[in-house]
Amino acid sequence: MQKLVIEGGKRLEGKIRISGSKNASLPVLMASIMADSDVTLENVPALKDIHTSLKLLTLLGCKSELYNGTAGIQAGDLVPEAPYDLVRTMRASVLCLGPLLARLGRAKVALPGGCAIGTRPVDQHLRGLEQMGARFELESGYIMGKCRRLNGAHIILDLPTVGGTENLLMAASLARGETVLENAAKEPEITDLANFLNACGARISGHGTSVIRIQGVDSLQGCRYRVMSDRIEAGTYMVAAAITHGDILLSNCPDKELDAVTGKLREMGVIISPEPEGFRVVSDGDLQGVDVVTLPYPGFPTDMQAQIMALMCVAAGTGTIKETIFENRFLHALELNRMGARIKLSGQNAVVRGGANLVGAPVMASDLRASASLVLAGLKARGITEVQRIYHLDRGYEAMEKKLEAVGARIRREKEN
Ligand code: EPZ
């Protein structure tokens, strides 16, 4: 396994180019198997989860490759099985369920387990697909699904699940008749998926709102599509600029999709100015703690919770975080405290007493965004921080240490002893 070794205290200055969105690329890659002809996707990040998805597409019968940010997916005769040893490494593999049922009328997908941040059930995915006519059995840890052609349905989700909305949106695109998805998630990645499907000939409207209408069509054709940029990667590097009192220009950056994040960072005292190519992020170090509640979009994203917590540790005053999306997403707090942070946890709430003088330490990554939080703290901490098990980080950040080194960070990748 590998670790990142960071010498803290360096002010970051320069330009960082934001990569394509992991959480938009994953569903769009799964949706590609629904097209009768080849798909080309641009702005796709070179991440572990993307390579895992391309491996899954190949197992499902679609040749796929990624070169220099462009993914090519060749339509093929689909094989309806997503094996456990692949699904267990990436929960988002469950997003092939809707496409397989829509295209083939059958699917055998390993039930994704939970992960460090929560149990991650998929009951909403299954219930919605059942309303569209699919029938499921659970057999040796696999979801066995089958249906004749899916029928459109009026589905009211119990909660605005991102993955559930995505699976149902894809399935409905090839169903017979109209599907209405109520209480749908509004995340920008869902809008991106709907835009891709419409570019393939689907008839989707209302995406980005909580009511999405889909008129099923008989087939979808491949297309060339540019995936949106990664709003969570952009938010992470905004915090990197702020925590090091730096001055960073972020290019190829999303804009309004970051409003909740830029709003909170500005409330802390970070100076974020729109530039023609993105955002310039500057901090003189005079930062105040704030109160954050993670919410479905357009609220503050849970995927930025760990990162803003690291910044609150060194801001003046006390900040609070309420995590309302996942039941166990404070694992980074325990490691931050080992670096001298002063965070108290109580259930879904964290109280962060600011003004900590962070000191470098060997710390353990537990999940993707927790790893990012520890790297951010290491950029600030006095001395050396070693973030271990950075395979978590590689799932969602393209060449993080290279991007940080290019703006002045002292950071290198090493083998763990
Ligand atoms: C997506 O996960 C993202 N992953 C997550 O990003 C993100 O944190 C999450 O949405 C919330 O924004 C991808 O897009 C690949 P959910 P997803 O279904 O779809 C409960 C990252 O760091 N729920 O909206 O799994 C669930 O337990 C990752 O990039 C049910 O109860 O999220 C959770 O508490 C982490 N039943 C809440 O809803 C269901 O059927 C939100 O889950 C589905 C979900």
CSV table of C-alpha atoms and ligand atoms in Angstrom, one decimal:
chain,number,residue,atom,x,y,z
A,1,MET,CA,0.0,0.0,0.0
A,2,GLN,CA,1.1,3.6,-0.5
A,3,LYS,CA,1.1,6.8,1.6
A,4,LEU,CA,1.5,10.5,1.0
A,5,VAL,CA,4.3,12.2,3.0
A,6,ILE,CA,3.5,16.0,3.4
A,7,GLU,CA,5.7,18.7,4.9
A,8,GLY,CA,3.3,21.3,6.1
A,9,GLY,CA,3.5,25.1,6.3
A,10,LYS,CA,4.0,25.8,2.6
A,11,ARG,CA,1.8,28.5,1.1
A,12,LEU,CA,0.1,27.3,-2.1
A,13,GLU,CA,0.2,29.6,-5.1
A,14,GLY,CA,-0.5,29.1,-8.8
A,15,LYS,CA,-3.0,27.4,-11.0
A,16,ILE,CA,-4.8,24.0,-10.7
A,17,ARG,CA,-6.9,22.5,-13.5
A,18,ILE,CA,-10.0,20.7,-12.3
A,19,SER,CA,-10.6,17.3,-13.8
A,20,GLY,CA,-13.9,15.8,-15.0
A,21,SER,CA,-16.4,14.7,-12.4
A,22,LYS,CA,-16.1,11.2,-10.9
A,23,ASN,CA,-19.8,11.3,-9.8
A,24,ALA,CA,-21.0,12.4,-13.2
A,25,SER,CA,-18.7,10.0,-15.2
A,26,LEU,CA,-19.7,6.9,-13.3
A,27,PRO,CA,-23.5,7.0,-14.2
A,28,VAL,CA,-22.8,8.3,-17.7
A,29,LEU,CA,-20.4,5.3,-18.3
A,30,MET,CA,-23.1,2.9,-17.1
A,31,ALA,CA,-25.8,4.6,-19.2
A,32,SER,CA,-23.5,4.1,-22.3
A,33,ILE,CA,-24.4,0.4,-22.4
A,34,MET,CA,-27.9,1.3,-23.3
A,35,ALA,CA,-26.9,2.8,-26.6
A,36,ASP,CA,-27.1,0.8,-29.8
A,37,SER,CA,-23.9,2.5,-31.2
A,38,ASP,CA,-20.6,3.7,-29.9
A,39,VAL,CA,-20.2,6.5,-27.2
A,40,THR,CA,-17.3,8.9,-26.8
A,41,LEU,CA,-17.0,10.8,-23.5
A,42,GLU,CA,-14.7,13.7,-23.0
A,43,ASN,CA,-13.4,15.3,-19.7
A,44,VAL,CA,-13.3,11.8,-18.0
A,45,PRO,CA,-10.9,11.7,-15.1
A,46,ALA,CA,-8.2,9.0,-14.8
A,47,LEU,CA,-9.3,7.6,-11.4
A,48,LYS,CA,-9.4,4.2,-9.9
A,49,ASP,CA,-13.2,4.2,-9.9
A,50,ILE,CA,-13.3,5.1,-13.6
A,51,HIS,CA,-10.9,2.2,-14.4
A,52,THR,CA,-13.1,-0.1,-12.3
A,53,SER,CA,-16.1,1.1,-14.3
A,54,LEU,CA,-14.4,0.5,-17.6
A,55,LYS,CA,-13.5,-3.0,-16.4
A,56,LEU,CA,-17.2,-3.6,-15.6
A,57,LEU,CA,-18.3,-2.3,-19.0
A,58,THR,CA,-16.0,-4.8,-20.6
A,59,LEU,CA,-17.3,-7.6,-18.5
A,60,LEU,CA,-20.8,-6.6,-19.5
A,61,GLY,CA,-19.8,-7.0,-23.1
A,62,CYS,CA,-18.9,-3.4,-24.1
A,63,LYS,CA,-15.3,-2.8,-25.2
A,64,SER,CA,-14.1,0.4,-23.5
A,65,GLU,CA,-10.9,2.4,-23.1
A,66,LEU,CA,-9.8,5.7,-21.7
A,67,TYR,CA,-7.1,7.7,-23.3
A,68,ASN,CA,-6.0,11.3,-22.4
A,69,GLY,CA,-9.4,12.1,-20.8
A,70,THR,CA,-11.5,10.6,-23.5
A,71,ALA,CA,-13.4,7.4,-23.0
A,72,GLY,CA,-14.6,5.2,-25.9
A,73,ILE,CA,-17.4,2.7,-25.3
A,74,GLN,CA,-18.2,0.3,-28.1
A,75,ALA,CA,-21.7,-1.1,-28.1
A,76,GLY,CA,-21.7,-4.9,-27.8
A,77,ASP,CA,-23.8,-8.0,-27.0
A,78,LEU,CA,-24.5,-7.4,-23.4
A,79,VAL,CA,-23.8,-10.0,-20.6
A,80,PRO,CA,-26.1,-9.2,-17.7
A,81,GLU,CA,-23.7,-9.9,-14.8
A,82,ALA,CA,-21.8,-7.6,-12.5
A,83,PRO,CA,-19.6,-9.9,-10.3
A,84,TYR,CA,-19.1,-9.5,-6.6
A,85,ASP,CA,-15.3,-9.1,-6.7
A,86,LEU,CA,-15.8,-6.0,-8.8
A,87,VAL,CA,-18.9,-4.5,-7.1
A,88,ARG,CA,-17.3,-4.8,-3.7
A,89,THR,CA,-14.6,-2.4,-4.8
A,90,MET,CA,-17.0,0.1,-6.1
A,91,ARG,CA,-20.6,0.4,-4.9
A,92,ALA,CA,-21.5,2.6,-7.9
A,93,SER,CA,-21.5,-0.6,-10.0
A,94,VAL,CA,-25.1,-1.0,-8.8
A,95,LEU,CA,-25.8,1.7,-11.4
A,96,CYS,CA,-25.7,-1.0,-14.1
A,97,LEU,CA,-28.9,-2.5,-12.8
A,98,GLY,CA,-31.3,-0.1,-14.5
A,99,PRO,CA,-29.5,-0.1,-17.8
A,100,LEU,CA,-29.3,-4.0,-17.9
A,101,LEU,CA,-33.0,-4.4,-17.1
A,102,ALA,CA,-33.9,-1.7,-19.6
A,103,ARG,CA,-31.8,-3.2,-22.4
A,104,LEU,CA,-32.0,-7.0,-21.7
A,105,GLY,CA,-34.8,-7.5,-19.2
A,106,ARG,CA,-32.5,-9.3,-16.8
A,107,ALA,CA,-29.6,-8.5,-14.5
A,108,LYS,CA,-27.4,-10.3,-12.0
A,109,VAL,CA,-25.7,-7.7,-9.9
A,110,ALA,CA,-23.8,-8.3,-6.6
A,111,LEU,CA,-25.6,-6.5,-3.8
A,112,PRO,CA,-23.2,-3.6,-2.9
A,113,GLY,CA,-22.1,-3.9,0.7
A,114,GLY,CA,-21.9,-0.9,3.0
A,115,CYS,CA,-18.8,1.1,3.4
A,116,ALA,CA,-17.0,3.1,6.1
A,117,ILE,CA,-19.5,5.9,5.9
A,118,GLY,CA,-22.7,4.0,6.1
A,119,THR,CA,-24.8,0.9,5.3
A,120,ARG,CA,-25.6,2.4,1.8
A,121,PRO,CA,-28.9,0.4,1.1
A,122,VAL,CA,-30.4,0.3,-2.4
A,123,ASP,CA,-34.0,-0.3,-1.4
A,124,GLN,CA,-35.2,2.8,-3.3
A,125,HIS,CA,-33.6,1.6,-6.5
A,126,LEU,CA,-35.3,-1.8,-6.2
A,127,ARG,CA,-38.7,-0.5,-5.2
A,128,GLY,CA,-38.8,2.0,-8.1
A,129,LEU,CA,-37.7,-0.7,-10.6
A,130,GLU,CA,-40.4,-3.0,-9.2
A,131,GLN,CA,-43.0,-0.3,-9.8
A,132,MET,CA,-41.8,-0.4,-13.4
A,133,GLY,CA,-42.4,-4.2,-13.6
A,134,ALA,CA,-39.1,-5.7,-12.5
A,135,ARG,CA,-39.0,-8.6,-10.1
A,136,PHE,CA,-36.1,-9.3,-7.9
A,137,GLU,CA,-34.7,-12.2,-5.9
A,138,LEU,CA,-31.7,-12.1,-3.6
A,139,GLU,CA,-29.5,-15.2,-4.2
A,140,SER,CA,-26.1,-15.7,-2.5
A,141,GLY,CA,-25.5,-11.9,-2.2
A,142,TYR,CA,-26.6,-11.2,-5.8
A,143,ILE,CA,-29.6,-9.2,-6.9
A,144,MET,CA,-31.3,-11.3,-9.6
A,145,GLY,CA,-33.6,-9.1,-11.5
A,146,LYS,CA,-35.9,-9.7,-14.5
A,147,CYS,CA,-38.7,-8.2,-16.4
A,148,ARG,CA,-40.4,-8.1,-19.7
A,149,ARG,CA,-40.1,-4.6,-21.2
A,150,LEU,CA,-40.2,-2.1,-18.3
A,151,ASN,CA,-43.3,0.1,-18.0
A,152,GLY,CA,-43.4,3.7,-17.1
A,153,ALA,CA,-44.6,4.4,-13.6
A,154,HIS,CA,-45.3,7.2,-11.1
A,155,ILE,CA,-42.6,6.8,-8.5
A,156,ILE,CA,-42.4,8.8,-5.3
A,157,LEU,CA,-39.0,8.3,-3.7
A,158,ASP,CA,-38.9,8.1,0.1
A,159,LEU,CA,-35.7,10.3,0.0
A,160,PRO,CA,-33.9,12.2,-2.8
A,161,THR,CA,-31.3,9.4,-3.3
A,162,VAL,CA,-28.7,10.3,-6.0
A,163,GLY,CA,-28.0,6.7,-7.1
A,164,GLY,CA,-31.6,5.7,-6.9
A,165,THR,CA,-32.6,8.7,-9.1
A,166,GLU,CA,-29.9,7.8,-11.6
A,167,ASN,CA,-30.8,4.1,-11.8
A,168,LEU,CA,-34.5,4.9,-12.3
A,169,LEU,CA,-33.8,7.7,-14.8
A,170,MET,CA,-31.7,5.3,-17.0
A,171,ALA,CA,-34.3,2.5,-16.7
A,172,ALA,CA,-37.2,4.8,-17.6
A,173,SER,CA,-35.4,6.1,-20.7
A,174,LEU,CA,-36.2,2.8,-22.5
A,175,ALA,CA,-39.4,1.9,-20.7
A,176,ARG,CA,-42.8,1.8,-22.4
A,177,GLY,CA,-44.7,5.0,-21.7
A,178,GLU,CA,-44.1,7.9,-19.2
A,179,THR,CA,-42.3,7.7,-15.9
A,180,VAL,CA,-42.6,10.5,-13.3
A,181,LEU,CA,-40.0,10.5,-10.6
A,182,GLU,CA,-41.1,12.6,-7.6
A,183,ASN,CA,-38.8,13.6,-4.7
A,184,ALA,CA,-35.9,13.0,-7.2
A,185,ALA,CA,-32.4,14.1,-6.3
A,186,LYS,CA,-31.4,17.4,-7.9
A,187,GLU,CA,-27.6,17.0,-7.9
A,188,PRO,CA,-25.8,18.5,-11.0
A,189,GLU,CA,-24.4,15.0,-11.8
A,190,ILE,CA,-28.0,13.9,-12.4
A,191,THR,CA,-28.6,16.8,-14.7
A,192,ASP,CA,-25.4,15.8,-16.5
A,193,LEU,CA,-26.7,12.2,-16.8
A,194,ALA,CA,-30.1,13.4,-18.2
A,195,ASN,CA,-28.3,15.7,-20.7
A,196,PHE,CA,-26.2,12.7,-21.9
A,197,LEU,CA,-29.3,10.5,-22.2
A,198,ASN,CA,-31.1,13.2,-24.1
A,199,ALA,CA,-28.1,13.5,-26.4
A,200,CYS,CA,-28.6,9.8,-27.1
A,201,GLY,CA,-32.2,10.3,-28.0
A,202,ALA,CA,-34.0,10.0,-24.6
A,203,ARG,CA,-36.9,12.3,-23.8
A,204,ILE,CA,-36.2,13.6,-20.3
A,205,SER,CA,-37.5,16.8,-18.7
A,206,GLY,CA,-37.4,18.4,-15.3
A,207,HIS,CA,-34.0,17.1,-14.4
A,208,GLY,CA,-32.4,19.3,-11.8
A,209,THR,CA,-35.8,19.7,-10.1
A,210,SER,CA,-37.5,17.2,-7.7
A,211,VAL,CA,-39.9,16.1,-10.4
A,212,ILE,CA,-38.4,14.4,-13.5
A,213,ARG,CA,-40.6,13.2,-16.4
A,214,ILE,CA,-39.3,10.6,-18.8
A,215,GLN,CA,-41.1,9.5,-22.0
A,216,GLY,CA,-39.7,6.1,-22.8
A,217,VAL,CA,-38.2,5.5,-26.3
A,218,ASP,CA,-37.5,2.3,-28.2
A,219,SER,CA,-33.8,2.8,-28.6
A,220,LEU,CA,-30.8,5.1,-27.8
A,221,GLN,CA,-28.0,6.0,-30.2
A,222,GLY,CA,-24.4,6.6,-29.1
A,223,CYS,CA,-23.0,10.2,-29.1
A,224,ARG,CA,-20.0,12.3,-28.2
A,225,TYR,CA,-20.5,14.0,-24.8
A,226,ARG,CA,-18.4,16.1,-22.5
A,227,VAL,CA,-18.8,15.3,-18.8
A,228,MET,CA,-19.1,18.2,-16.3
A,229,SER,CA,-16.1,19.1,-14.2
A,230,ASP,CA,-15.8,17.9,-10.6
A,231,ARG,CA,-17.4,20.3,-8.1
A,232,ILE,CA,-16.1,18.3,-5.1
A,233,GLU,CA,-12.5,18.3,-6.4
A,234,ALA,CA,-12.8,22.0,-7.0
A,235,GLY,CA,-14.2,22.6,-3.5
A,236,THR,CA,-11.3,20.5,-2.0
A,237,TYR,CA,-8.7,22.7,-3.7
A,238,MET,CA,-10.5,25.8,-2.6
A,239,VAL,CA,-9.9,24.6,1.0
A,240,ALA,CA,-6.3,23.8,0.1
A,241,ALA,CA,-5.8,27.5,-0.9
A,242,ALA,CA,-7.6,28.7,2.2
A,243,ILE,CA,-5.8,26.5,4.8
A,244,THR,CA,-2.4,27.5,3.5
A,245,HIS,CA,-3.2,31.2,3.2
A,246,GLY,CA,-2.6,30.7,-0.4
A,247,ASP,CA,-3.6,32.2,-3.8
A,248,ILE,CA,-4.9,29.6,-6.3
A,249,LEU,CA,-6.6,30.0,-9.7
A,250,LEU,CA,-8.9,27.0,-10.4
A,251,SER,CA,-9.5,26.4,-14.1
A,252,ASN,CA,-12.0,24.1,-15.9
A,253,CYS,CA,-14.1,24.6,-12.8
A,254,PRO,CA,-17.9,24.3,-12.3
A,255,ASP,CA,-19.6,27.5,-11.4
A,256,LYS,CA,-23.1,27.8,-9.8
A,257,GLU,CA,-22.9,24.1,-8.9
A,258,LEU,CA,-20.4,25.2,-6.2
A,259,ASP,CA,-22.7,28.0,-4.7
A,260,ALA,CA,-23.3,26.2,-1.3
A,261,VAL,CA,-19.5,25.6,-0.9
A,262,THR,CA,-18.3,29.0,-2.0
A,263,GLY,CA,-21.0,30.6,0.2
A,264,LYS,CA,-19.7,28.8,3.3
A,265,LEU,CA,-16.1,29.5,2.5
A,266,ARG,CA,-16.8,33.2,1.9
A,267,GLU,CA,-18.7,33.2,5.3
A,268,MET,CA,-15.4,31.9,6.8
A,269,GLY,CA,-13.5,34.8,5.3
A,270,VAL,CA,-12.1,33.1,2.2
A,271,ILE,CA,-11.9,35.5,-0.8
A,272,ILE,CA,-13.3,33.7,-3.9
A,273,SER,CA,-13.4,35.8,-7.1
A,274,PRO,CA,-14.9,34.6,-10.4
A,275,GLU,CA,-12.4,34.6,-13.2
A,276,PRO,CA,-12.9,34.0,-16.9
A,277,GLU,CA,-11.5,30.5,-16.6
A,278,GLY,CA,-12.9,29.7,-13.1
A,279,PHE,CA,-12.3,31.0,-9.6
A,280,ARG,CA,-9.4,32.7,-7.8
A,281,VAL,CA,-9.2,31.6,-4.2
A,282,VAL,CA,-7.2,33.7,-1.7
A,283,SER,CA,-6.9,33.7,2.1
A,284,ASP,CA,-4.8,35.9,4.4
A,285,GLY,CA,-5.5,33.4,7.2
A,286,ASP,CA,-8.1,35.5,9.0
A,287,LEU,CA,-10.8,32.8,9.0
A,288,GLN,CA,-13.8,32.4,11.3
A,289,GLY,CA,-15.6,29.1,12.2
A,290,VAL,CA,-19.1,28.6,10.7
A,291,ASP,CA,-22.1,26.3,11.2
A,292,VAL,CA,-22.6,23.7,8.4
A,293,VAL,CA,-25.5,21.3,7.8
A,294,THR,CA,-25.0,18.8,5.0
A,295,LEU,CA,-28.1,18.5,2.8
A,296,PRO,CA,-29.2,17.2,-0.6
A,297,TYR,CA,-28.4,19.6,-3.5
A,298,PRO,CA,-28.5,22.6,-3.5
A,299,GLY,CA,-27.6,22.4,0.2
A,300,PHE,CA,-24.0,22.0,1.4
A,301,PRO,CA,-22.7,18.7,0.0
A,302,THR,CA,-21.8,15.9,2.3
A,303,ASP,CA,-18.8,15.2,0.1
A,304,MET,CA,-17.3,18.5,1.2
A,305,GLN,CA,-18.0,17.9,4.9
A,306,ALA,CA,-14.6,16.4,5.8
A,307,GLN,CA,-12.7,19.0,3.9
A,308,ILE,CA,-14.4,22.1,5.5
A,309,MET,CA,-14.0,20.4,8.9
A,310,ALA,CA,-10.2,20.5,8.4
A,311,LEU,CA,-10.4,24.2,7.7
A,312,MET,CA,-12.6,24.9,10.7
A,313,CYS,CA,-9.9,23.3,12.9
A,314,VAL,CA,-7.5,26.2,12.2
A,315,ALA,CA,-10.1,29.0,11.8
A,316,ALA,CA,-10.8,31.3,14.8
A,317,GLY,CA,-13.8,30.5,17.0
A,318,THR,CA,-16.0,27.5,17.1
A,319,GLY,CA,-17.7,25.8,14.2
A,320,THR,CA,-20.4,23.1,14.1
A,321,ILE,CA,-21.2,20.4,11.6
A,322,LYS,CA,-24.4,18.4,11.3
A,323,GLU,CA,-24.1,15.4,8.9
A,324,THR,CA,-27.6,14.6,7.8
A,325,ILE,CA,-26.8,12.3,4.8
A,326,PHE,CA,-24.6,9.4,6.1
A,327,GLU,CA,-24.7,7.8,9.5
A,328,ASN,CA,-20.9,7.4,10.0
A,329,ARG,CA,-19.1,10.2,8.1
A,330,PHE,CA,-16.9,11.6,10.9
A,331,LEU,CA,-14.0,9.1,10.8
A,332,HIS,CA,-11.6,11.8,9.7
A,333,ALA,CA,-12.4,13.8,13.0
A,334,LEU,CA,-10.6,11.2,15.1
A,335,GLU,CA,-7.5,11.4,12.9
A,336,LEU,CA,-7.6,15.2,12.9
A,337,ASN,CA,-7.7,15.2,16.7
A,338,ARG,CA,-4.4,13.1,16.6
A,339,MET,CA,-2.9,16.1,14.8
A,340,GLY,CA,-4.0,18.5,17.5
A,341,ALA,CA,-7.5,19.4,16.3
A,342,ARG,CA,-10.2,19.9,19.0
A,343,ILE,CA,-13.3,18.2,17.7
A,344,LYS,CA,-16.1,16.8,19.8
A,345,LEU,CA,-18.5,14.3,18.3
A,346,SER,CA,-22.0,13.6,19.4
A,347,GLY,CA,-24.1,11.4,17.0
A,348,GLN,CA,-24.5,13.3,13.8
A,349,ASN,CA,-23.1,16.5,15.2
A,350,ALA,CA,-19.5,17.7,15.5
A,351,VAL,CA,-18.3,20.8,17.4
A,352,VAL,CA,-14.9,22.1,16.2
A,353,ARG,CA,-13.0,24.4,18.5
A,354,GLY,CA,-10.9,26.4,16.1
A,355,GLY,CA,-7.5,28.0,16.5
A,356,ALA,CA,-5.7,24.6,16.7
A,357,ASN,CA,-2.0,24.5,16.0
A,358,LEU,CA,-1.9,21.3,13.9
A,359,VAL,CA,1.1,19.1,14.2
A,360,GLY,CA,2.1,16.5,11.6
A,361,ALA,CA,1.5,12.8,12.5
A,362,PRO,CA,1.1,9.5,10.8
A,363,VAL,CA,-2.7,9.2,10.1
A,364,MET,CA,-4.9,6.6,8.5
A,365,ALA,CA,-7.3,7.3,5.6
A,366,SER,CA,-10.7,5.5,6.0
A,367,ASP,CA,-12.7,6.7,3.0
A,368,LEU,CA,-12.3,9.0,0.0
A,369,ARG,CA,-13.2,12.4,1.4
A,370,ALA,CA,-11.7,11.6,4.9
A,371,SER,CA,-8.3,11.1,3.0
A,372,ALA,CA,-8.7,14.5,1.4
A,373,SER,CA,-9.4,16.1,4.8
A,374,LEU,CA,-6.2,14.6,6.2
A,375,VAL,CA,-4.1,15.8,3.3
A,376,LEU,CA,-5.5,19.3,3.7
A,377,ALA,CA,-4.7,19.2,7.4
A,378,GLY,CA,-1.2,18.0,6.6
A,379,LEU,CA,-0.6,20.9,4.2
A,380,LYS,CA,-1.1,23.2,7.2
A,381,ALA,CA,0.4,21.2,10.1
A,382,ARG,CA,3.8,21.9,11.4
A,383,GLY,CA,6.2,19.1,10.5
A,384,ILE,CA,5.6,15.9,8.6
A,385,THR,CA,2.2,14.2,8.1
A,386,GLU,CA,2.0,10.7,6.6
A,387,VAL,CA,-1.4,9.8,5.2
A,388,GLN,CA,-1.6,6.0,4.9
A,389,ARG,CA,-3.9,3.8,2.7
A,390,ILE,CA,-4.2,6.4,0.0
A,391,TYR,CA,-5.9,3.9,-2.3
A,392,HIS,CA,-9.0,5.6,-0.9
A,393,LEU,CA,-7.8,9.0,-2.2
A,394,ASP,CA,-6.9,7.5,-5.7
A,395,ARG,CA,-10.6,6.6,-6.1
A,396,GLY,CA,-11.7,10.2,-6.5
A,397,TYR,CA,-8.8,12.6,-7.0
A,398,GLU,CA,-6.7,12.6,-10.2
A,399,ALA,CA,-3.0,13.0,-9.4
A,400,MET,CA,-3.6,15.0,-6.3
A,401,GLU,CA,0.0,15.1,-5.1
A,402,LYS,CA,1.1,16.3,-8.6
A,403,LYS,CA,-1.5,19.1,-8.7
A,404,LEU,CA,-0.5,20.2,-5.1
A,405,GLU,CA,3.2,20.0,-5.8
A,406,ALA,CA,2.8,22.2,-8.9
A,407,VAL,CA,1.5,25.0,-6.6
A,408,GLY,CA,4.2,24.7,-4.0
A,409,ALA,CA,3.2,21.9,-1.6
A,410,ARG,CA,6.0,19.6,-0.3
A,411,ILE,CA,4.3,16.3,-0.9
A,412,ARG,CA,5.4,12.9,-2.2
A,413,ARG,CA,4.0,9.4,-2.7
A,414,GLU,CA,5.9,6.5,-1.0
A,415,LYS,CA,5.4,2.9,-0.3
A,416,GLU,CA,4.1,2.2,3.2
A,417,ASN,CA,6.6,0.3,5.4
B,1,EPZ,C1,-23.8,9.5,-4.3
B,1,EPZ,O1,-23.8,8.3,-3.5
B,1,EPZ,C2,-22.3,9.8,-4.4
B,1,EPZ,N1,-21.6,8.7,-5.1
B,1,EPZ,C3,-21.7,10.0,-3.0
B,1,EPZ,O2,-20.4,10.4,-3.2
B,1,EPZ,C4,-22.5,11.2,-2.3
B,1,EPZ,O3,-22.0,11.3,-1.0
B,1,EPZ,C5,-24.0,10.8,-2.3
B,1,EPZ,O4,-24.5,10.5,-3.6
B,1,EPZ,C6,-24.8,11.9,-1.6
B,1,EPZ,O5,-24.7,13.1,-2.4
B,1,EPZ,C7,-21.7,8.7,-6.5
B,1,EPZ,O6,-22.3,9.5,-7.1
B,1,EPZ,C8,-20.9,7.6,-7.1
B,1,EPZ,P1,-27.6,8.4,-2.0
B,1,EPZ,P2,-25.3,7.4,-3.4
B,1,EPZ,O7,-28.2,7.2,-2.6
B,1,EPZ,O8,-26.0,7.5,-4.7
B,1,EPZ,C9,-29.7,6.5,1.8
B,1,EPZ,C10,-18.1,10.4,-2.9
B,1,EPZ,O9,-17.4,10.7,-1.9
B,1,EPZ,N2,-30.3,5.6,0.8
B,1,EPZ,O10,-28.0,9.8,-2.3
B,1,EPZ,O11,-24.9,6.1,-2.8
B,1,EPZ,C11,-28.3,6.3,2.0
B,1,EPZ,O12,-28.1,5.3,3.0
B,1,EPZ,C12,-19.3,9.6,-2.7
B,1,EPZ,O13,-17.8,10.8,-4.1
B,1,EPZ,C13,-31.3,4.7,1.2
B,1,EPZ,O14,-31.7,4.7,2.4
B,1,EPZ,O15,-26.0,8.4,-2.3
B,1,EPZ,C14,-27.7,7.6,2.4
B,1,EPZ,O16,-27.9,7.7,3.8
B,1,EPZ,C15,-19.5,9.1,-1.3
B,1,EPZ,N3,-31.9,3.9,0.3
B,1,EPZ,C16,-28.6,8.6,1.7
B,1,EPZ,O17,-29.7,7.9,1.2
B,1,EPZ,C17,-31.5,3.9,-1.0
B,1,EPZ,O18,-32.0,3.0,-1.8
B,1,EPZ,C18,-27.9,9.2,0.5
B,1,EPZ,O19,-27.6,8.2,-0.4
B,1,EPZ,C19,-30.5,4.7,-1.4
B,1,EPZ,C20,-29.9,5.6,-0.5
